Coordinates of C-alpha atoms and ligand atoms in Angstrom, one line a residue:
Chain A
X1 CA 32.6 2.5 20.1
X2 CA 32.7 0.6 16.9
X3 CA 33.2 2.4 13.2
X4 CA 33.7 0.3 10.0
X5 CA 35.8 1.5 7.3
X6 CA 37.3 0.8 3.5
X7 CA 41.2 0.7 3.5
X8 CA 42.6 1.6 -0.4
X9 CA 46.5 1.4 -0.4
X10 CA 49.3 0.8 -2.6
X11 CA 50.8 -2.2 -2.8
X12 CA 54.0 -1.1 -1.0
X13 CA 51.9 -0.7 1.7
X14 CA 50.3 -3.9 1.3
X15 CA 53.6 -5.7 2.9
X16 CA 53.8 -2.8 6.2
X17 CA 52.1 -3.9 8.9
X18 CA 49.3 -1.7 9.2
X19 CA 46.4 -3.6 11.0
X20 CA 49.2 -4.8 13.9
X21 CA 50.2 -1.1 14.6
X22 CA 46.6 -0.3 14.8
X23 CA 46.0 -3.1 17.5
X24 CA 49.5 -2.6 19.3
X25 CA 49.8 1.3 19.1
X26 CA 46.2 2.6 19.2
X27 CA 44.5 -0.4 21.1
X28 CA 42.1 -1.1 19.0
X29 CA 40.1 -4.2 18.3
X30 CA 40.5 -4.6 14.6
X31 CA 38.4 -7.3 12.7
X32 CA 39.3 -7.3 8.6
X33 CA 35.7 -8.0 7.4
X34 CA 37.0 -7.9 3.8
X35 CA 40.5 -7.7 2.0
X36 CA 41.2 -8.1 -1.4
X37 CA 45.0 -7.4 -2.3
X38 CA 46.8 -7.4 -5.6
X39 CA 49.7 -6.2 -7.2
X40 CA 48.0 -2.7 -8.3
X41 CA 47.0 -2.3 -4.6
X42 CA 44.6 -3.5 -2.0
X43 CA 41.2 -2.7 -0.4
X44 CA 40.1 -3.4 2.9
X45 CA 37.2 -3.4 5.1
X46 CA 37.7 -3.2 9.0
X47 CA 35.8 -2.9 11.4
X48 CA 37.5 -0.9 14.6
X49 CA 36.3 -1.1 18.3
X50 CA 38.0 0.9 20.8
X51 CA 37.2 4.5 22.6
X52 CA 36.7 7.2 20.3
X53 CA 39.8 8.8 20.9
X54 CA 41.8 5.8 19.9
X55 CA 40.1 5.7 16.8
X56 CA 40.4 9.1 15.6
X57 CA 44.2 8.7 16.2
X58 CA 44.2 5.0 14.5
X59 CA 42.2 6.6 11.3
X60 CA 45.1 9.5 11.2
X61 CA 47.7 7.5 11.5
X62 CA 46.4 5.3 8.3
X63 CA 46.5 8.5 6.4
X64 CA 49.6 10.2 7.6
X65 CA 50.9 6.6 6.1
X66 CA 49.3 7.3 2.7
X67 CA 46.3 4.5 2.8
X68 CA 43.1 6.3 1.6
X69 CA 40.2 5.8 4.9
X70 CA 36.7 6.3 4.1
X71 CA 33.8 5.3 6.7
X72 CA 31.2 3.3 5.3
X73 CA 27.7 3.0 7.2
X74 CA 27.2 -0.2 5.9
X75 CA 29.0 -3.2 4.3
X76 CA 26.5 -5.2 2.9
X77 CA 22.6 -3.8 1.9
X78 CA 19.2 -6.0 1.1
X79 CA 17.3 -4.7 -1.7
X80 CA 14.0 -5.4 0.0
X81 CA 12.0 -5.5 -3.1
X82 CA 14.6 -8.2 -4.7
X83 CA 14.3 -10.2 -2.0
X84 CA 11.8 -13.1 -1.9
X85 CA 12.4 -14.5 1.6
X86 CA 13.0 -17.7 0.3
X87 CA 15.9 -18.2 2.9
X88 CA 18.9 -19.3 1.3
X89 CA 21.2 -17.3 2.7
X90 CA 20.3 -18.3 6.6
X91 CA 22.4 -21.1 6.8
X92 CA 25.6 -19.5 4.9
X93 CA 25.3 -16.7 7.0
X94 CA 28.3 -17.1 9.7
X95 CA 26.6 -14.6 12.4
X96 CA 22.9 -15.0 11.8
X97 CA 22.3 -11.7 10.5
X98 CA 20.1 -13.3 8.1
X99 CA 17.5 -15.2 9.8
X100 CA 13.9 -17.0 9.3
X101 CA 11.6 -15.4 11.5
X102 CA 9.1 -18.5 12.0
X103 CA 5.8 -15.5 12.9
X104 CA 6.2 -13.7 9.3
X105 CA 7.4 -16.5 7.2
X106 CA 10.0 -13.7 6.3
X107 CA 13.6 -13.8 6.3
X108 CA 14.7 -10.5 8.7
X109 CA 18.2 -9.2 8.2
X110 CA 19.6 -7.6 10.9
X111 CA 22.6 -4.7 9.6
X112 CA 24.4 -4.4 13.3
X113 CA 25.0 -8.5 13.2
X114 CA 26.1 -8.4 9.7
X115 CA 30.3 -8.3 9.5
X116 CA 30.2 -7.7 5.5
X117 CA 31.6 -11.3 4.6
X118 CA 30.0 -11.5 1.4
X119 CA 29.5 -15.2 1.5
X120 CA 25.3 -14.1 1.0
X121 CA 26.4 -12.2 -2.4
X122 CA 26.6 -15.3 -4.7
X123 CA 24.3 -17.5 -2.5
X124 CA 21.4 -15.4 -3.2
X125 CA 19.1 -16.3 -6.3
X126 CA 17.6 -13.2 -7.2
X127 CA 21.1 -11.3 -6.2
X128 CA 19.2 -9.2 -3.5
X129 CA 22.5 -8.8 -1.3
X130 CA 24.5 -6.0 -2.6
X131 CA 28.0 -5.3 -1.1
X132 CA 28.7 -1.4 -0.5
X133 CA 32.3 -0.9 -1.2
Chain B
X1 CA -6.5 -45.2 -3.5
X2 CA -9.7 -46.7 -2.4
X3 CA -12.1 -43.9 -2.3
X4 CA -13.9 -43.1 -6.0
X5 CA -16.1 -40.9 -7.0
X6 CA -18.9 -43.0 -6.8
X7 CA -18.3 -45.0 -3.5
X8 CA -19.0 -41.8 -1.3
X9 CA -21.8 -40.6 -3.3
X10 CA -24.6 -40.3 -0.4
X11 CA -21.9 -40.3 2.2
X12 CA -22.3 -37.7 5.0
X13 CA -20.0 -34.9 4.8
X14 CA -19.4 -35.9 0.6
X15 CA -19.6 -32.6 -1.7
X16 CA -19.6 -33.0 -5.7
X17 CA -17.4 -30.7 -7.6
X18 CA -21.6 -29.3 -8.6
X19 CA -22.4 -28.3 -5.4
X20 CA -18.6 -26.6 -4.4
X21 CA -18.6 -24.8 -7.6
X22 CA -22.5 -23.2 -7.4
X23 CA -21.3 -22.5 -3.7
X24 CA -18.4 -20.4 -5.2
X25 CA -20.7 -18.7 -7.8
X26 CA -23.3 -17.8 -5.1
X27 CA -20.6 -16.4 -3.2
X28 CA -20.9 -18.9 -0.3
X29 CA -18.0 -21.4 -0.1
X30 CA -16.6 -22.3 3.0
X31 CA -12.8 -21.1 2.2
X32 CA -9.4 -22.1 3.9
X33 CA -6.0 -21.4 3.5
X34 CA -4.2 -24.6 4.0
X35 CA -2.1 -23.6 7.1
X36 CA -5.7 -22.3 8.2
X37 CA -7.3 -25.8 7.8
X38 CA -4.7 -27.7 9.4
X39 CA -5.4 -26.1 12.8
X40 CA -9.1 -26.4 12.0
X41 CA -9.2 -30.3 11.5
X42 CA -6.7 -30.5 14.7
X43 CA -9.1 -29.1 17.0
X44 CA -12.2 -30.0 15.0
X45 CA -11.5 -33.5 13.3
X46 CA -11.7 -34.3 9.9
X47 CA -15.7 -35.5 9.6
X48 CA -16.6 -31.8 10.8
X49 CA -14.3 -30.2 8.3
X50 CA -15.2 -32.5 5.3
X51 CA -19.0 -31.3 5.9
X52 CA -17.9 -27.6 6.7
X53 CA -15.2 -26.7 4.3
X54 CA -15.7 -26.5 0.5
X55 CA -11.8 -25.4 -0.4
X56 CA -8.5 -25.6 1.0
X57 CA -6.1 -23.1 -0.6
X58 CA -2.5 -24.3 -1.1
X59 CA 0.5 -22.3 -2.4
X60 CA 4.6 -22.9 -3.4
X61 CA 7.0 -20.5 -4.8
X62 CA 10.4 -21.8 -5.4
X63 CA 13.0 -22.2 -8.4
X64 CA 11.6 -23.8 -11.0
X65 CA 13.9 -25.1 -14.1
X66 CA 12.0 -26.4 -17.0
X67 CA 10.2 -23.4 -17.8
X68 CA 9.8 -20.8 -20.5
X69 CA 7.5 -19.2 -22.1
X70 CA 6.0 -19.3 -26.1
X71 CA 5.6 -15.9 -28.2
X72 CA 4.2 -15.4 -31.3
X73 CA 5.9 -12.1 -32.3
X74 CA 3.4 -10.9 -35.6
X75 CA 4.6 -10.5 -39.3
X76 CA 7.3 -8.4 -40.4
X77 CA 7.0 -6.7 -44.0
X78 CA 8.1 -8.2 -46.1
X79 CA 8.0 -11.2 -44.1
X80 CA 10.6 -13.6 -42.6
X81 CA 10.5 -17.1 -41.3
X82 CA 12.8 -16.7 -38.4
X83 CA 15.5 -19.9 -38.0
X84 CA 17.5 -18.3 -35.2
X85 CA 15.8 -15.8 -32.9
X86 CA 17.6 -14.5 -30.1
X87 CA 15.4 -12.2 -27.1
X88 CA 18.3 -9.3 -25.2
X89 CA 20.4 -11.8 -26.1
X90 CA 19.1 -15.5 -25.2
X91 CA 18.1 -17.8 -28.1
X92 CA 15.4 -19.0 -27.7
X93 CA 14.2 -21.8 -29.9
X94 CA 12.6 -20.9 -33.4
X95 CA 12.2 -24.7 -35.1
X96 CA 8.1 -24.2 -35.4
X97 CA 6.1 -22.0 -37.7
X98 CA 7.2 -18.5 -39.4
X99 CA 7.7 -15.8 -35.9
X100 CA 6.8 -18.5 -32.9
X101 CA 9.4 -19.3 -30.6
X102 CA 10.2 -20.9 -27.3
X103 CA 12.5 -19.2 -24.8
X104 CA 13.7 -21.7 -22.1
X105 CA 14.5 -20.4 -18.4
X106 CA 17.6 -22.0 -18.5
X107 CA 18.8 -20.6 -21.9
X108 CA 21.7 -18.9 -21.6
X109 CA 24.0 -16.2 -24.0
X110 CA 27.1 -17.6 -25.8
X111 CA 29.2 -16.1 -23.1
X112 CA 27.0 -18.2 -20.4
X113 CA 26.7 -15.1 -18.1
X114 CA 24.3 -16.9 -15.7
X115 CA 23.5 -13.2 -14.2
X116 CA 21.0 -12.9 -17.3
X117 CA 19.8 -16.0 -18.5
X118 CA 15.9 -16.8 -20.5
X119 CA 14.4 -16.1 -17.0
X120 CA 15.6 -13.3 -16.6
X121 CA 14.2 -12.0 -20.2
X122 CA 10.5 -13.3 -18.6
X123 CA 10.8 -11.8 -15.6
X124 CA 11.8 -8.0 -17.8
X125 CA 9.0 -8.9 -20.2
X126 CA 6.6 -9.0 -17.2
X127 CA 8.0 -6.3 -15.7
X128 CA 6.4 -4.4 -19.0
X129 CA 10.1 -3.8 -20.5
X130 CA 11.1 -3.8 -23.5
X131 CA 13.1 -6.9 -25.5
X132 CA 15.4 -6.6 -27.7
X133 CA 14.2 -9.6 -30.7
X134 CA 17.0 -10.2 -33.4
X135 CA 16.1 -13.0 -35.9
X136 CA 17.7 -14.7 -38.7
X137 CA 16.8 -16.8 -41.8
X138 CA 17.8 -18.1 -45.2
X139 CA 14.6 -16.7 -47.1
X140 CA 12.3 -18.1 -48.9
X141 CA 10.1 -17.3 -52.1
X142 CA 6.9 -16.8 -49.3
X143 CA 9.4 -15.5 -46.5
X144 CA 12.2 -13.2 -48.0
X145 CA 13.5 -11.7 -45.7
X146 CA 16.8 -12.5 -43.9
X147 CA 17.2 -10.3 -41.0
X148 CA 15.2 -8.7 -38.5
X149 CA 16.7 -6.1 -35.7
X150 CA 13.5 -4.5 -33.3
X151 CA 12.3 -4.5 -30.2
X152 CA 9.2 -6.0 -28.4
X153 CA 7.1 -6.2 -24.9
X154 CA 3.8 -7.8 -23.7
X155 CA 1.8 -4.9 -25.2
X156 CA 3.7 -5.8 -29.2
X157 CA 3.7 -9.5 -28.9
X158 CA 0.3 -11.3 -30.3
X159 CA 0.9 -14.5 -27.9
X160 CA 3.3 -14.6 -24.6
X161 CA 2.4 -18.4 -22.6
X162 CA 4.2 -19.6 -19.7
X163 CA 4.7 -23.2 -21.0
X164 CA 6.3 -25.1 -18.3
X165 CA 6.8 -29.1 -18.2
X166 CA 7.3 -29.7 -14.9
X167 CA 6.7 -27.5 -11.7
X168 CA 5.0 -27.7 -8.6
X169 CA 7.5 -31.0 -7.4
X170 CA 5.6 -32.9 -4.9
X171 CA 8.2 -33.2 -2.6
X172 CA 11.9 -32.8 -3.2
X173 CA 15.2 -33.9 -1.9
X174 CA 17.4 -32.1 0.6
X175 CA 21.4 -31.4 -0.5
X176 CA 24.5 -31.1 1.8
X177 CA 27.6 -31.3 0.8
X178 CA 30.7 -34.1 2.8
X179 CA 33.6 -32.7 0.6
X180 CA 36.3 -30.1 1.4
X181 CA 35.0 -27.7 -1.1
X182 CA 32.0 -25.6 -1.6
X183 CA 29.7 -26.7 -3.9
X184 CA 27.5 -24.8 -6.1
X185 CA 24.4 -26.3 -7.4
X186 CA 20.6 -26.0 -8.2
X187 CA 19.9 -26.5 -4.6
X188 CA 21.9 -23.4 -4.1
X189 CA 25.2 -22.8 -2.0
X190 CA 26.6 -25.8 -0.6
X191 CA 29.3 -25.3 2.3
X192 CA 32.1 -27.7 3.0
X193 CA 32.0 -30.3 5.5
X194 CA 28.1 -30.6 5.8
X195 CA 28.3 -26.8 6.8
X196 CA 24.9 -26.3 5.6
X197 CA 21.1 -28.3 3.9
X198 CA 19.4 -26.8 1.7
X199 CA 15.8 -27.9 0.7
X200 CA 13.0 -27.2 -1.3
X201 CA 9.4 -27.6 -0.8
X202 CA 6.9 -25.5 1.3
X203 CA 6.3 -28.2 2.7
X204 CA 2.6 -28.5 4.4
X205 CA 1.5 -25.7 2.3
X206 CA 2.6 -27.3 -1.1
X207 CA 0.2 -28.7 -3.5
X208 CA 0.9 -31.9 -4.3
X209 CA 1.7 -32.6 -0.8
X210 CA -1.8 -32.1 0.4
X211 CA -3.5 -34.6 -2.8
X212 CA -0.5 -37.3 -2.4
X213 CA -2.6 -39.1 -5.2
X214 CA -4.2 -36.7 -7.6
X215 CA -7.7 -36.7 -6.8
X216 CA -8.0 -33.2 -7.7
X217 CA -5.3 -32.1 -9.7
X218 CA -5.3 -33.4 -12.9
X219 CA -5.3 -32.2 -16.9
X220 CA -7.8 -29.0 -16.5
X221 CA -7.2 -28.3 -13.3
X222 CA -7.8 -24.8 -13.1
X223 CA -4.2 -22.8 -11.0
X224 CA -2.4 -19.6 -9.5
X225 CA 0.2 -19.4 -11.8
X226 CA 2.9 -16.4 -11.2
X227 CA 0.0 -13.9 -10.4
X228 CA -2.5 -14.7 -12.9
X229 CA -4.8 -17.8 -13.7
X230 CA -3.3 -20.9 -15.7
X231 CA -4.3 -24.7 -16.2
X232 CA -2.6 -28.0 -15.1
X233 CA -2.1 -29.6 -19.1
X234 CA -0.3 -32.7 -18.2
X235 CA 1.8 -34.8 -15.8
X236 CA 4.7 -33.4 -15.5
X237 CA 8.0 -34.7 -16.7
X238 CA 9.6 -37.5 -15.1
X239 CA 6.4 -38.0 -13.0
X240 CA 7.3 -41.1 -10.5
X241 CA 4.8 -41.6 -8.3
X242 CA 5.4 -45.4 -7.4
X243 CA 8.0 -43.8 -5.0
X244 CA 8.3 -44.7 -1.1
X245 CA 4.9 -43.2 0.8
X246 CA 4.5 -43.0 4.3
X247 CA 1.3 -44.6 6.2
X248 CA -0.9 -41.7 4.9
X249 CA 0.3 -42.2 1.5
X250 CA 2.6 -39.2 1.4
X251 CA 5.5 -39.5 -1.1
X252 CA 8.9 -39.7 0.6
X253 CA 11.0 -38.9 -2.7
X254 CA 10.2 -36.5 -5.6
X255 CA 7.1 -38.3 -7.4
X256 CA 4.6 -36.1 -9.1
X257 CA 5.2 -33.0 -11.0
X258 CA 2.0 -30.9 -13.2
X259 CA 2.8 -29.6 -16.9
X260 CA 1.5 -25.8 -16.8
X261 CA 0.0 -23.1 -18.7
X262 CA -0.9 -19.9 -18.8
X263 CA -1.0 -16.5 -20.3
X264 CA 2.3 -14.4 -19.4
X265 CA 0.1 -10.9 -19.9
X266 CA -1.5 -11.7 -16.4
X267 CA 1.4 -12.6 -14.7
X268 CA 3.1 -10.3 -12.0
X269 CA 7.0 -10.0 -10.6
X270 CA 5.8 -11.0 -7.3
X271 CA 5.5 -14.4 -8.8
X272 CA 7.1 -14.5 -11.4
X273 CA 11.4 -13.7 -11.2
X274 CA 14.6 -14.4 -12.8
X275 CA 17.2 -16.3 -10.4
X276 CA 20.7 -16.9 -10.7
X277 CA 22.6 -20.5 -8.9
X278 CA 26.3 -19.2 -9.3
X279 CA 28.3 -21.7 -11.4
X280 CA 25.1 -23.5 -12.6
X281 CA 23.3 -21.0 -14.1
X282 CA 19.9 -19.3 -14.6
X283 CA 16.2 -20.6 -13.2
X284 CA 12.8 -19.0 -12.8
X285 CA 11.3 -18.7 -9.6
X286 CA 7.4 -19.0 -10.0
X287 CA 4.2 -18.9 -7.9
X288 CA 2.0 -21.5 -8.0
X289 CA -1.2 -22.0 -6.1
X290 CA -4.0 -24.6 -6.2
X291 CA -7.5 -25.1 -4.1
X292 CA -8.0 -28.6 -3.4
X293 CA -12.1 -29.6 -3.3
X294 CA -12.9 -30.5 0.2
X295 CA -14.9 -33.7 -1.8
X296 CA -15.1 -36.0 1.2
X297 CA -13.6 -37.4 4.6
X298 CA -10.5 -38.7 2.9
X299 CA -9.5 -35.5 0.9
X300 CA -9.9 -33.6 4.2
X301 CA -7.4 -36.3 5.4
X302 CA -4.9 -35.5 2.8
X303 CA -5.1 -31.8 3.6
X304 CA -4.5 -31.9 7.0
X305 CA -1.2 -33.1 7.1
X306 CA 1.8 -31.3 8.8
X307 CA 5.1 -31.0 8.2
X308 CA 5.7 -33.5 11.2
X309 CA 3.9 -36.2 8.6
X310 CA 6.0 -35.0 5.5
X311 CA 9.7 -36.4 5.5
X312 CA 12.2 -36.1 2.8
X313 CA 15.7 -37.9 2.2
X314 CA 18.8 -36.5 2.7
X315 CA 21.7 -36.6 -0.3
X316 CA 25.2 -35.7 -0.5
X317 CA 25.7 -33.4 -3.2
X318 CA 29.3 -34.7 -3.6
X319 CA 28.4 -37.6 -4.6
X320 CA 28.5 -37.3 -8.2
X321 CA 26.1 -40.1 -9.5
X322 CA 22.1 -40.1 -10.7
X323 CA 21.7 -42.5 -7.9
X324 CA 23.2 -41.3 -4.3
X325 CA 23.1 -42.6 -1.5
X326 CA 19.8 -41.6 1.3
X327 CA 21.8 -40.3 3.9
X328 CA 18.4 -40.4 6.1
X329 CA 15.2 -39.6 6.1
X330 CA 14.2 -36.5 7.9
X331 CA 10.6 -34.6 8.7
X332 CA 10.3 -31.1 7.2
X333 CA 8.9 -29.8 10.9
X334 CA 12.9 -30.8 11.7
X335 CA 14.3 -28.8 8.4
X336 CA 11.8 -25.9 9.7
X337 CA 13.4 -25.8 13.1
X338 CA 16.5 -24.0 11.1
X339 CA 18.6 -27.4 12.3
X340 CA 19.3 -30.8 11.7
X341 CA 21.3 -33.8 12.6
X342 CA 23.4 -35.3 10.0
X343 CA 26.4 -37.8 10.6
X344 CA 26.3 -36.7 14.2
X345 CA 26.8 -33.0 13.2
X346 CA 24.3 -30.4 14.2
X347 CA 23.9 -28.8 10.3
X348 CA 21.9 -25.5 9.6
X349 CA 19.1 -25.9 6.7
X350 CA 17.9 -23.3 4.8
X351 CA 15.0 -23.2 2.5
X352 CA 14.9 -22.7 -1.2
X353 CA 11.4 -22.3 -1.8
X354 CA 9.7 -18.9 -0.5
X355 CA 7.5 -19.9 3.0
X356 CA 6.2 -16.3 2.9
X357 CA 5.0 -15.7 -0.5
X358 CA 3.5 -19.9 -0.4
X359 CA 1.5 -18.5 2.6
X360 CA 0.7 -14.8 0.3
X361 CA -0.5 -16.8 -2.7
X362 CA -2.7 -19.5 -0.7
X363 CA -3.9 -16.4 1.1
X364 CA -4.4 -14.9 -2.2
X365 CA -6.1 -17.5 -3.8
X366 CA -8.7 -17.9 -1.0
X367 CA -9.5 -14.1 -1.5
X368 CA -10.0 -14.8 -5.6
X369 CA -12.4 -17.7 -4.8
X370 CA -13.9 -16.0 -1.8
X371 CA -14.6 -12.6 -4.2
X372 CA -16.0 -15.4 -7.3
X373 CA -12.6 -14.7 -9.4
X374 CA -11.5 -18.0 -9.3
X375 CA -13.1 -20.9 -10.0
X376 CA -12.2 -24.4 -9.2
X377 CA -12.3 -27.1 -11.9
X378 CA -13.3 -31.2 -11.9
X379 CA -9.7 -32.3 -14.1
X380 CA -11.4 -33.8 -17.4
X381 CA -8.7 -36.8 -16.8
X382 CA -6.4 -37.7 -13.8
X383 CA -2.9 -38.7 -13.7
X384 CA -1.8 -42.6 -14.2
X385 CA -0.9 -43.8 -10.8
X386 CA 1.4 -46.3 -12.8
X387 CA 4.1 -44.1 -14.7
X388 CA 7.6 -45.3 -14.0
X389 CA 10.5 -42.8 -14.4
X390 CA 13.6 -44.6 -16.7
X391 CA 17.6 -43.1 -16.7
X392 CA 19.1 -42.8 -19.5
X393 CA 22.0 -44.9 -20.7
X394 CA 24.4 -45.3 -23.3
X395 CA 22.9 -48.1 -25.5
X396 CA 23.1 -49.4 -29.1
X397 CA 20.0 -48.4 -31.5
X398 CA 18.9 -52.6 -31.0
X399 CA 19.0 -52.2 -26.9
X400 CA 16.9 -48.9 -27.4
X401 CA 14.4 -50.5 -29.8
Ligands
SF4_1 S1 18.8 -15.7 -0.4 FE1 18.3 -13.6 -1.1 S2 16.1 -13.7 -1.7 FE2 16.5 -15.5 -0.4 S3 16.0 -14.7 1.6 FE3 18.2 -14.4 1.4 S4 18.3 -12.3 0.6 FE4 16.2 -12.9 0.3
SF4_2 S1 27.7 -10.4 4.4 FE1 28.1 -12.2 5.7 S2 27.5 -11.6 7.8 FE2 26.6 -10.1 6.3 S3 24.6 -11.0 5.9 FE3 25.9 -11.7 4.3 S4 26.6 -13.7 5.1 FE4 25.7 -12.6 6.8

């Protein structure tokens, strides 16, 4: 099972080693799809892989630990009616969840391929791609 | 160009701009979109669809910088002769008569937020939202007032033109990038390390593509312009066609370009939209779309070429310099394929201009002229075949005289 979720924590915790005790102690398959870290504090976005137990015991050890764990549906959104499928964004895009789909003409994006990197964000001319954090 | 207009009169197949036009009013005009007459002239050759089809519909939408649009915002009371004028924001330029002024795409605020920029103001006027207009002047004994604070929209505002100086690019140059850094530019996103191409023409579909030497387009050409009707007014700006052509006469390089107008009232946000290049700032992405008269054999020719015909040259964006270097040249049937070889690295190209709404407005446009709501137009003068673009350089007054 995969889950994605938005890490907020204080900056002491910033320097623990939180992602490592969620691989080593709960087995989980942690990518960091996002992390921006400060001195006031950091945010992060992870996705988690692992069996659902391990998960629900990863998410409640990140709170026992004070960082603040909210699931998130999605990372990054299309505002369909922004878009204009001109296709900017297919060749930044690291996984191909942006795409040209040659029948349509239209540029498809596909949510489950999309790892929230943000690297379409600024690419994209008419701003369609909105990040969800 | 060796064909003229009165070498194929009598010619088999050869249609005046008369008889197209009286078939468009009678409502029987052979019409196709130009991805539609392509495959028609493959399996049917080009005499059959020189004496079969009337009009080939082409389309582009794609960033488009020098563009903006003229207003002419009524008379206050008592009235002002506005010297700086400023729409949500953007100034737009106010050096012509009492409340006319030009608001360039590009303009930006003082802060240069590039989020909001002149097209983005064109895009909320079409939208039917309202602008916030602030003008100031000096006063004089006819204009006295100094100051005006209001708002207006499409519905207030006695003029609102699209004024552009040069769209429609026939052809256009594709950008990577060979340095360590990310670049960002008008040909979008550029990744490190040739990690990407961008280009920007639609290719078969575009206009000028498919009349390499302005047969048909020309001053009065009659357009789609960002959902409603405009005219071609002029060559555009830095017009070049004595570039490199291919066998079929197809320009390699940017060449021609059209000066448009048309009235902003008319025009629609599927068309017509604000865009933002991080870090260089604000453009307006526009739909254009022009029928092409099927007058003879040799304009069939020109509009049935593919984009395995059409090539392009490849630039490195980090080369700072008017003049950089042509990597290579490279088909846009090869950009399409979402792939191509540069240096010996596999690079992924993305497009700049809008494939599906270039195939929605040719599409369009063939419905307009099929329905009589469109009709085409013989220019009243053509384009010089023998303009020259010129750089400009730092010289003395003498050198420049
Ligand atoms: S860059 Fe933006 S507008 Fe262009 S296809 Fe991608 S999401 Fe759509
Ligand atoms: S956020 Fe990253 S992975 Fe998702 S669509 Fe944009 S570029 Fe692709």
């Amino acid at each position: 099972m995969k889950t994605k979720v938005v890490l907020n924590f204080n900056p002491e915790l910033a320097n623990q080693p939180i992602t490592h005790n969620l691989i080593a102690k709960h087995h989980l398959m942690v990518n960091i799809l996002r992390a921006e870290i400060d001195e006031i504090g950091g945010k992060m976005v992870l996705e988690l892989s692992g069996k659902a137990d391990d998960i629900r015991r990863g998410i409640d050890y990140l709170k026992h630990n004070g960082v603040g764990v909210r699931p998130i549906k999605e990372g990054v959104r299309r505002d369909d009616d922004v878009c204009t499928h001109c296709g900017m964004c297919v060749s930044i895009c690291p996984t191909k969840a942006l795409a040209y789909d040659p029948k349509t003409g239209k540029i498809t994006f596909t949510e489950e391929k999309c790892v929230a990197c943000g690297v379409c964000i600024d690419a994209c001319p008419p701003r369609a791609m909105e990040i969800l954090i | 160009m060796s064909t003229t207009e009165k070498s194929k009169k009598g010619k088999p197949g050869a249609k005046s701009y008369e008889e197209i036009r009286k078939k468009i009013a009678d409502g029987d005009a052979v019409v196709m979109t130009a991805e539609e007459f392509k495959q028609f002239v493959k399996s049917n050759g080009t005499k059959k669809a020189a004496a079969e089809v009337d009009v080939v519909t082409t389309g582009t939408f794609g960033a488009m910088c020098s563009s903006g649009a003229y207003f002419n915002f009524g008379h206050t009371d008592p009235p002002i002769k506005m010297q700086r004028v400023w729409m949500d924001g953007i100034q737009a330029h106010a050096g012509l008569a009492a409340v006319d002024a030009y608001l360039g795409a590009t303009e930006l605020d003082e802060t240069n937020n590039m989020m909001h920029g002149g097209a983005h103001v064109i895009e909320d006027l079409v939208r039917g939202k309202a602008v916030r207009l602030k003008a100031t002047a000096y006063g004089t004994d006819c204009y006295p007032r100094k100051e005006i604070d209001t708002y207006v929209s499409l519905r207030t505002v006695n003029q609102a033109v699209l004024l552009n100086l040069r769209n429609c690019y026939q052809n256009y140059a594709v950008a990577t990038n060979s340095s360590s850094r990310t670049l960002y530019t008008y040909m979008g996103k550029l990744l490190p390390e040739l990690g990407n191409a961008t280009y920007s023409s639609a290719g078969e579909l575009s206009p000028l593509l498919n009349d390499p030497y302005y047969r048909s387009i020309g001053i009065g050409t009659r357009i789609f312009l960002g959902g409603g009707q405009g005219f071609v007014i002029w060559e555009g700006t830095q017009f070049n066609p004595g570039v490199p052509r291919t066998p079929e006469g197809v320009p390699k390089r940017p060449a021609g370009s059209i000066a448009v107008i048309g009235d902003l009232k008319q025009m629609s946000p599927d068309f017509l939209r604000g865009l933002t290049f991080t870090r260089y700032g604000s453009s307006l992405g526009l739909g254009i779309g022009i029928p092409i008269p099927i007058l003879d054999e040799e304009m069939a020719r020109s509009c049935a070429v593919t984009n395995d015909m059409i090539f392009t040259a490849v630039f490195d964006y980090s080369q700072q310099s008017r003049s950089r270097t042509v990597l290579k040249e490279i088909s846009y049937a090869a950009l399409r394929s979402g792939e191509v070889e540069i240096k010996g690295k596999m690079v992924p190209t993305s497009s700049l201009s809008s494939l599906y709404k270039a195939r929605q407005i040719a599409q369009l446009l063939k419905t307009q002229i099929l329905k009589k709501e469109f009709m085409i137009e013989k220019p009243v003068q053509n384009f010089s075949l023998e303009r020259v673009f010129k750089p400009l350089d730092v010289r003395t007054e003498k050198e420049a005289m």
